[in-house]
CSV table of C-alpha atoms in Angstrom, one decimal:
chain,number,residue,atom,x,y,z
A,1,UNK,CA,228.6,-6.6,13.8
A,2,UNK,CA,228.2,-10.3,13.2
A,3,UNK,CA,224.9,-9.8,11.5
A,4,UNK,CA,226.2,-7.4,8.8
A,5,UNK,CA,227.6,-10.0,6.4
A,6,UNK,CA,224.4,-12.0,6.7
A,7,UNK,CA,222.2,-9.1,5.8
A,8,UNK,CA,224.5,-8.1,3.0
A,9,UNK,CA,224.4,-11.6,1.5
A,10,UNK,CA,220.6,-11.9,2.0
A,11,UNK,CA,219.9,-8.6,0.2
A,12,UNK,CA,222.3,-9.5,-2.6
A,13,UNK,CA,220.8,-13.0,-3.2
A,14,UNK,CA,217.3,-11.6,-2.9
A,15,UNK,CA,217.9,-9.0,-5.6
A,16,UNK,CA,220.4,-10.6,-8.0
A,17,UNK,CA,220.1,-14.4,-7.8
A,18,UNK,CA,218.9,-16.3,-10.9
A,19,UNK,CA,215.4,-17.5,-10.5
A,20,UNK,CA,213.6,-20.5,-12.1
A,21,UNK,CA,210.3,-18.7,-11.7
A,22,UNK,CA,209.6,-16.0,-14.3
A,23,UNK,CA,207.3,-14.3,-11.8
A,24,UNK,CA,210.0,-13.6,-9.2
A,25,UNK,CA,212.0,-10.4,-9.6
A,26,UNK,CA,215.6,-10.6,-11.0
A,27,UNK,CA,217.9,-7.7,-11.4
A,28,UNK,CA,221.1,-7.6,-13.4
A,29,UNK,CA,223.9,-7.1,-10.9
A,30,UNK,CA,226.1,-4.0,-11.2
A,31,UNK,CA,229.2,-6.2,-11.5
A,32,UNK,CA,227.9,-7.8,-14.7
A,33,UNK,CA,228.2,-6.2,-18.1
A,34,UNK,CA,225.4,-3.8,-18.7
A,35,UNK,CA,224.2,-3.9,-15.1
A,36,UNK,CA,225.6,-0.7,-13.8
A,37,UNK,CA,223.0,2.1,-14.2
A,38,UNK,CA,220.6,-0.2,-16.0
A,39,UNK,CA,217.7,0.6,-13.7
A,40,UNK,CA,218.5,4.2,-13.1
A,41,UNK,CA,215.4,6.4,-12.8
A,42,UNK,CA,213.0,3.4,-12.6
A,43,UNK,CA,210.7,3.2,-9.5
A,44,UNK,CA,210.7,0.2,-7.2
A,45,UNK,CA,208.9,-0.7,-4.0
A,46,UNK,CA,210.8,-2.5,-1.3
A,47,UNK,CA,208.5,-4.0,1.4
A,48,UNK,CA,210.3,-4.2,4.7
A,49,UNK,CA,212.7,-1.4,3.8
A,50,UNK,CA,213.1,-0.3,7.4
A,51,UNK,CA,214.8,-3.7,8.2
A,52,UNK,CA,218.5,-4.1,7.9
A,53,UNK,CA,218.1,-6.3,4.8
A,54,UNK,CA,215.7,-3.8,3.3
A,55,UNK,CA,218.2,-1.0,3.9
A,56,UNK,CA,220.9,-2.9,2.1
A,57,UNK,CA,218.5,-3.6,-0.8
A,58,UNK,CA,217.7,0.1,-1.0
A,59,UNK,CA,221.4,1.0,-1.0
A,60,UNK,CA,222.2,-1.5,-3.7
A,61,UNK,CA,219.4,-0.3,-6.0
A,62,UNK,CA,220.4,3.3,-5.4
A,63,UNK,CA,224.0,2.6,-6.3
A,64,UNK,CA,225.4,3.5,-2.9
A,65,UNK,CA,227.1,0.2,-2.7
A,66,UNK,CA,228.5,-1.9,-5.5
A,67,UNK,CA,229.6,-5.5,-5.0
């Protein structure tokens, strides 16, 4: 149970943190204006999706969880 907050934060930062590099992915968070449903229907590949962080990432992008 102690690992859940860590995996939640890791997935959130990995998907939604601002990046200085233009090559790194950056998604608009669902809590920001225009973010909810912005990527609906668009395909994405998550490497390591079977890990706990990958599963949270999949859930965030599928809209199961909202922060």
